[in-house]
Amino acid sequence: AQSVTQLGSHVSVSEGALVLLRCNYSSSVPPYLFWYVQYPNQGLQLLLKYTSAATLVKGINGFEAEFKKSETSFHLTKPSAHMSDAAEYFCAVTEGGNNRLAFGKGNQVVVIP
Amino acid sequence: NAGVTQTPKFQVLKTGQSMTLQCAQDMNHEYMSWYRQDPGMGLRLIHYSVGAGITDQGEVPNGYNVSRSTTEDFPLRLLSAAPSQTSVYFCASSYSANANYGYTFGSGTRLTVV
């Protein structure tokens, strides 16, 4: 069963506009949630994580995400897109035991000048 | 501090050949795992290990073997490569079974099987 759903494989945003990437999860227990970013030809870097503390989580490079239990969501936002934000973004959730992370299919973000 | 090191970065194999993808970490992480990344599929877990001598299967284990003889190393073996194994492979490690720490990823191995 898919634990993480990311809609829209490709997302285009104008430079200076809001970046909004949606992530919904399915979990029977309170999850740990993560957003990772992958720049071209590189590995994944942790953007931010939710681990049952504050529901609004701030990460690197001006990104933030809000955990909403009632909506089973963990959407990622950035108020103003920059050209350097062009990358692929993955939402991930803890799954089962043994520290396994399940990843969504990713959003490829293109920033239009 | 090197983090997670994967070798090689690129590899081309012929169908039926075998090879080992290397992964090493210098952070004394107990948890290590292998993922493959394919377009539109995200990252799928192949195998993982919660400590030396302990391994388990992930979502897509067929055609791959692993072992964990030391804390530092977690090699991934392709026994008889197939074109369907053309992919980018990532190794990841974590401090402990507590997912609070997230994962540290290597830079990946791009494998092509012809």
mmCIF file of C-alpha atoms in Angstrom:
data_model
loop_
_atom_site.group_PDB
_atom_site.id
_atom_site.type_symbol
_atom_site.label_atom_id
_atom_site.label_comp_id
_atom_site.label_asym_id
_atom_site.label_seq_id
_atom_site.Cartn_x
_atom_site.Cartn_y
_atom_site.Cartn_z
ATOM 1 C CA ALA A 1 0.000 0.000 0.000
ATOM 2 C CA GLN A 2 1.218 3.477 -0.909
ATOM 3 C CA SER A 3 2.134 5.319 2.286
ATOM 4 C CA VAL A 4 2.915 8.660 0.674
ATOM 5 C CA THR A 5 1.098 10.441 -2.141
ATOM 6 C CA GLN A 6 2.595 13.341 -4.053
ATOM 7 C CA LEU A 7 0.425 14.683 -6.849
ATOM 8 C CA GLY A 8 1.770 16.221 -10.024
ATOM 9 C CA SER A 9 5.117 14.797 -11.065
ATOM 10 C CA HIS A 10 6.177 18.096 -12.684
ATOM 11 C CA VAL A 11 5.488 21.474 -11.116
ATOM 12 C CA SER A 12 6.257 24.756 -12.869
ATOM 13 C CA VAL A 13 6.495 27.958 -10.853
ATOM 14 C CA SER A 14 7.502 31.468 -11.804
ATOM 15 C CA GLU A 15 10.488 33.027 -10.129
ATOM 16 C CA GLY A 16 9.232 34.963 -7.090
ATOM 17 C CA ALA A 17 5.958 33.036 -6.876
ATOM 18 C CA LEU A 18 4.775 30.705 -4.135
ATOM 19 C CA VAL A 19 6.050 27.136 -4.194
ATOM 20 C CA LEU A 20 3.483 24.617 -2.937
ATOM 21 C CA LEU A 21 4.126 20.888 -3.033
ATOM 22 C CA ARG A 22 1.464 18.595 -1.621
ATOM 23 C CA CYS A 23 2.077 15.459 0.399
ATOM 24 C CA ASN A 24 -0.529 13.184 1.928
ATOM 25 C CA TYR A 25 0.301 10.130 3.974
ATOM 26 C CA SER A 26 -1.431 7.088 5.330
ATOM 27 C CA SER A 27 -0.340 5.824 8.711
ATOM 28 C CA SER A 28 -2.093 4.125 11.585
ATOM 29 C CA VAL A 29 0.277 5.620 14.147
ATOM 30 C CA PRO A 30 1.678 9.131 14.551
ATOM 31 C CA PRO A 31 4.321 9.328 11.844
ATOM 32 C CA TYR A 32 7.645 10.974 11.374
ATOM 33 C CA LEU A 33 7.535 12.994 8.147
ATOM 34 C CA PHE A 34 10.326 14.333 6.003
ATOM 35 C CA TRP A 35 10.956 16.384 2.895
ATOM 36 C CA TYR A 36 14.101 15.735 0.888
ATOM 37 C CA VAL A 37 15.514 17.646 -2.074
ATOM 38 C CA GLN A 38 17.610 16.213 -4.893
ATOM 39 C CA TYR A 39 19.596 18.543 -7.111
ATOM 40 C CA PRO A 40 20.676 17.267 -10.541
ATOM 41 C CA ASN A 41 23.143 14.373 -10.380
ATOM 42 C CA GLN A 42 23.305 14.477 -6.589
ATOM 43 C CA GLY A 43 22.001 12.453 -3.667
ATOM 44 C CA LEU A 44 19.100 13.463 -1.460
ATOM 45 C CA GLN A 45 19.444 16.178 1.161
ATOM 46 C CA LEU A 46 17.141 16.633 4.129
ATOM 47 C CA LEU A 47 15.058 19.820 3.837
ATOM 48 C CA LEU A 48 13.041 19.472 7.015
ATOM 49 C CA LYS A 49 11.364 16.943 9.284
ATOM 50 C CA TYR A 50 8.375 16.611 11.566
ATOM 51 C CA THR A 51 8.855 14.462 14.649
ATOM 52 C CA SER A 52 5.812 15.296 16.838
ATOM 53 C CA ALA A 53 7.022 18.653 18.110
ATOM 54 C CA ALA A 54 5.763 21.902 16.499
ATOM 55 C CA THR A 55 3.324 21.326 13.644
ATOM 56 C CA LEU A 56 4.875 24.111 11.554
ATOM 57 C CA VAL A 57 8.384 23.059 10.659
ATOM 58 C CA LYS A 58 10.999 25.362 9.165
ATOM 59 C CA GLY A 59 13.764 23.952 7.038
ATOM 60 C CA ILE A 60 16.708 25.088 4.992
ATOM 61 C CA ASN A 61 16.600 27.520 2.051
ATOM 62 C CA GLY A 62 13.377 29.224 3.228
ATOM 63 C CA PHE A 63 11.158 26.149 3.005
ATOM 64 C CA GLU A 64 8.592 25.193 5.595
ATOM 65 C CA ALA A 65 5.919 22.525 6.006
ATOM 66 C CA GLU A 66 2.849 22.174 8.167
ATOM 67 C CA PHE A 67 1.689 18.897 9.666
ATOM 68 C CA LYS A 68 -2.109 18.593 9.673
ATOM 69 C CA LYS A 69 -3.255 15.410 11.326
ATOM 70 C CA SER A 70 -6.925 15.906 10.407
ATOM 71 C CA GLU A 71 -5.990 16.103 6.735
ATOM 72 C CA THR A 72 -3.112 13.564 6.928
ATOM 73 C CA SER A 73 -1.024 16.116 5.078
ATOM 74 C CA PHE A 74 2.454 17.592 5.210
ATOM 75 C CA HIS A 75 2.578 20.162 2.414
ATOM 76 C CA LEU A 76 5.812 21.994 1.597
ATOM 77 C CA THR A 77 5.846 25.717 0.859
ATOM 78 C CA LYS A 78 8.220 28.551 0.065
ATOM 79 C CA PRO A 79 6.879 32.101 -0.286
ATOM 80 C CA SER A 80 9.118 33.147 -3.177
ATOM 81 C CA ALA A 81 10.718 30.749 -5.638
ATOM 82 C CA HIS A 82 14.320 31.213 -6.683
ATOM 83 C CA MET A 83 16.024 29.760 -9.728
ATOM 84 C CA SER A 84 18.187 27.649 -7.415
ATOM 85 C CA ASP A 85 15.050 25.855 -6.152
ATOM 86 C CA ALA A 86 14.843 23.876 -9.392
ATOM 87 C CA ALA A 87 15.206 20.281 -8.186
ATOM 88 C CA GLU A 88 13.235 17.169 -7.369
ATOM 89 C CA TYR A 89 11.453 17.062 -4.024
ATOM 90 C CA PHE A 90 10.456 13.927 -2.144
ATOM 91 C CA CYS A 91 8.115 13.498 0.776
ATOM 92 C CA ALA A 92 8.826 10.531 3.049
ATOM 93 C CA VAL A 93 7.136 8.885 6.014
ATOM 94 C CA THR A 94 8.213 6.270 8.510
ATOM 95 C CA GLU A 95 6.631 2.927 7.773
ATOM 96 C CA GLY A 96 6.376 -0.189 9.873
ATOM 97 C CA GLY A 97 9.190 -1.016 12.226
ATOM 98 C CA ASN A 98 12.957 -0.947 11.870
ATOM 99 C CA ASN A 99 13.215 2.681 10.812
ATOM 100 C CA ARG A 100 12.041 2.216 7.274
ATOM 101 C CA LEU A 101 11.275 5.318 5.244
ATOM 102 C CA ALA A 102 8.738 5.181 2.429
ATOM 103 C CA PHE A 103 9.113 7.840 -0.261
ATOM 104 C CA GLY A 104 6.601 9.472 -2.513
ATOM 105 C CA LYS A 105 7.179 9.517 -6.264
ATOM 106 C CA GLY A 106 8.596 13.010 -6.183
ATOM 107 C CA ASN A 107 7.864 16.433 -7.672
ATOM 108 C CA GLN A 108 10.180 17.835 -10.320
ATOM 109 C CA VAL A 109 10.125 21.605 -9.810
ATOM 110 C CA VAL A 110 10.925 23.892 -12.735
ATOM 111 C CA VAL A 111 11.392 27.594 -12.029
ATOM 112 C CA ILE A 112 10.484 29.908 -14.892
ATOM 113 C CA PRO A 113 12.361 33.202 -15.092
ATOM 114 C CA ASN B 1 33.870 13.683 7.623
ATOM 115 C CA ALA B 2 33.071 11.802 4.406
ATOM 116 C CA GLY B 3 29.510 10.750 5.334
ATOM 117 C CA VAL B 4 28.192 8.025 3.012
ATOM 118 C CA THR B 5 30.502 7.037 0.159
ATOM 119 C CA GLN B 6 29.306 5.041 -2.828
ATOM 120 C CA THR B 7 31.470 3.504 -5.509
ATOM 121 C CA PRO B 8 31.510 3.391 -8.447
ATOM 122 C CA LYS B 9 29.598 6.486 -9.600
ATOM 123 C CA PHE B 10 28.886 5.018 -13.027
ATOM 124 C CA GLN B 11 28.862 1.454 -14.327
ATOM 125 C CA VAL B 12 27.852 -0.302 -17.527
ATOM 126 C CA LEU B 13 27.238 -4.042 -17.341
ATOM 127 C CA LYS B 14 26.306 -6.661 -19.871
ATOM 128 C CA THR B 15 23.265 -8.828 -19.208
ATOM 129 C CA GLY B 16 24.237 -11.753 -16.988
ATOM 130 C CA GLN B 17 27.299 -10.138 -15.459
ATOM 131 C CA SER B 18 27.628 -9.753 -11.720
ATOM 132 C CA MET B 19 28.953 -6.852 -9.729
ATOM 133 C CA THR B 20 29.013 -5.292 -6.277
ATOM 134 C CA LEU B 21 28.020 -1.738 -5.476
ATOM 135 C CA GLN B 22 29.974 -0.477 -2.516
ATOM 136 C CA CYS B 23 28.634 1.668 0.311
ATOM 137 C CA ALA B 24 30.634 2.861 3.308
ATOM 138 C CA GLN B 25 29.817 5.291 6.089
ATOM 139 C CA ASP B 26 32.072 6.777 8.736
ATOM 140 C CA MET B 27 29.409 8.063 11.129
ATOM 141 C CA ASN B 28 29.007 4.865 13.174
ATOM 142 C CA HIS B 29 25.425 4.575 11.953
ATOM 143 C CA GLU B 30 23.637 1.359 12.876
ATOM 144 C CA TYR B 31 21.014 1.533 10.140
ATOM 145 C CA MET B 32 21.893 1.270 6.440
ATOM 146 C CA SER B 33 19.747 0.746 3.398
ATOM 147 C CA TRP B 34 19.753 0.539 -0.391
ATOM 148 C CA TYR B 35 17.231 2.231 -2.660
ATOM 149 C CA ARG B 36 16.799 2.315 -6.397
ATOM 150 C CA GLN B 37 15.444 5.391 -8.131
ATOM 151 C CA ASP B 38 13.566 5.143 -11.402
ATOM 152 C CA PRO B 39 11.753 7.950 -13.267
ATOM 153 C CA GLY B 40 8.235 8.454 -11.940
ATOM 154 C CA MET B 41 8.699 5.742 -9.294
ATOM 155 C CA GLY B 42 10.416 7.645 -6.511
ATOM 156 C CA LEU B 43 12.792 5.662 -4.333
ATOM 157 C CA ARG B 44 12.071 2.029 -3.641
ATOM 158 C CA LEU B 45 13.713 0.122 -0.817
ATOM 159 C CA ILE B 46 15.765 -2.906 -1.876
ATOM 160 C CA HIS B 47 17.377 -4.157 1.345
ATOM 161 C CA TYR B 48 18.189 -2.709 4.726
ATOM 162 C CA SER B 49 20.200 -3.514 7.833
ATOM 163 C CA VAL B 50 19.690 -2.516 11.452
ATOM 164 C CA GLY B 51 23.197 -3.524 12.480
ATOM 165 C CA ALA B 52 26.161 -5.728 11.675
ATOM 166 C CA GLY B 53 25.037 -9.250 10.854
ATOM 167 C CA ILE B 54 21.359 -8.288 10.441
ATOM 168 C CA THR B 55 19.731 -7.676 7.068
ATOM 169 C CA ASP B 56 16.196 -7.759 5.741
ATOM 170 C CA GLN B 57 14.335 -7.350 2.476
ATOM 171 C CA GLY B 58 12.622 -4.221 1.345
ATOM 172 C CA GLU B 59 10.055 -3.600 -1.360
ATOM 173 C CA VAL B 60 12.057 -4.805 -4.403
ATOM 174 C CA PRO B 61 14.699 -7.334 -3.254
ATOM 175 C CA ASN B 62 14.659 -9.790 -6.185
ATOM 176 C CA GLY B 63 17.969 -10.030 -8.021
ATOM 177 C CA TYR B 64 19.960 -8.396 -5.228
ATOM 178 C CA ASN B 65 21.909 -9.712 -2.259
ATOM 179 C CA VAL B 66 23.373 -7.899 0.719
ATOM 180 C CA SER B 67 25.478 -8.644 3.749
ATOM 181 C CA ARG B 68 26.630 -6.547 6.695
ATOM 182 C CA SER B 69 29.835 -7.853 8.234
ATOM 183 C CA THR B 70 30.898 -4.496 9.707
ATOM 184 C CA THR B 71 29.085 -1.398 10.908
ATOM 185 C CA GLU B 72 30.754 0.700 8.210
ATOM 186 C CA ASP B 73 30.071 -1.280 5.038
ATOM 187 C CA PHE B 74 26.904 -2.446 3.312
ATOM 188 C CA PRO B 75 27.616 -3.766 -0.211
ATOM 189 C CA LEU B 76 24.855 -4.552 -2.700
ATOM 190 C CA ARG B 77 25.447 -7.483 -5.045
ATOM 191 C CA LEU B 78 23.812 -8.039 -8.406
ATOM 192 C CA LEU B 79 24.111 -11.744 -9.100
ATOM 193 C CA SER B 80 23.110 -11.770 -12.784
ATOM 194 C CA ALA B 81 22.399 -8.322 -14.129
ATOM 195 C CA ALA B 82 19.254 -7.715 -16.192
ATOM 196 C CA PRO B 83 18.208 -4.638 -18.203
ATOM 197 C CA SER B 84 15.406 -4.088 -15.674
ATOM 198 C CA GLN B 85 18.090 -3.307 -13.109
ATOM 199 C CA THR B 86 19.176 -0.227 -15.030
ATOM 200 C CA SER B 87 18.661 2.468 -12.424
ATOM 201 C CA VAL B 88 20.284 4.896 -10.035
ATOM 202 C CA TYR B 89 21.142 3.268 -6.724
ATOM 203 C CA PHE B 90 21.377 5.143 -3.452
ATOM 204 C CA CYS B 91 22.761 4.006 -0.160
ATOM 205 C CA ALA B 92 21.481 5.695 2.996
ATOM 206 C CA SER B 93 22.355 5.445 6.662
ATOM 207 C CA SER B 94 20.878 6.584 9.941
ATOM 208 C CA TYR B 95 22.157 6.933 13.482
ATOM 209 C CA SER B 96 19.751 4.505 15.048
ATOM 210 C CA ALA B 97 16.389 2.853 14.726
ATOM 211 C CA ASN B 98 14.884 6.170 15.788
ATOM 212 C CA ALA B 99 13.638 7.766 12.572
ATOM 213 C CA ASN B 100 13.908 11.179 14.207
ATOM 214 C CA TYR B 101 17.415 11.467 12.790
ATOM 215 C CA GLY B 102 16.409 11.016 9.163
ATOM 216 C CA TYR B 103 18.767 9.532 6.631
ATOM 217 C CA THR B 104 22.118 10.547 5.172
ATOM 218 C CA PHE B 105 22.385 9.635 1.499
ATOM 219 C CA GLY B 106 25.317 8.835 -0.711
ATOM 220 C CA SER B 107 25.681 10.516 -4.095
ATOM 221 C CA GLY B 108 24.461 7.462 -5.990
ATOM 222 C CA THR B 109 25.638 4.882 -8.523
ATOM 223 C CA ARG B 110 24.213 5.122 -12.029
ATOM 224 C CA LEU B 111 24.011 1.595 -13.458
ATOM 225 C CA THR B 112 23.211 0.689 -17.035
ATOM 226 C CA VAL B 113 22.671 -2.934 -18.052
ATOM 227 C CA VAL B 114 22.851 -3.598 -21.789
#
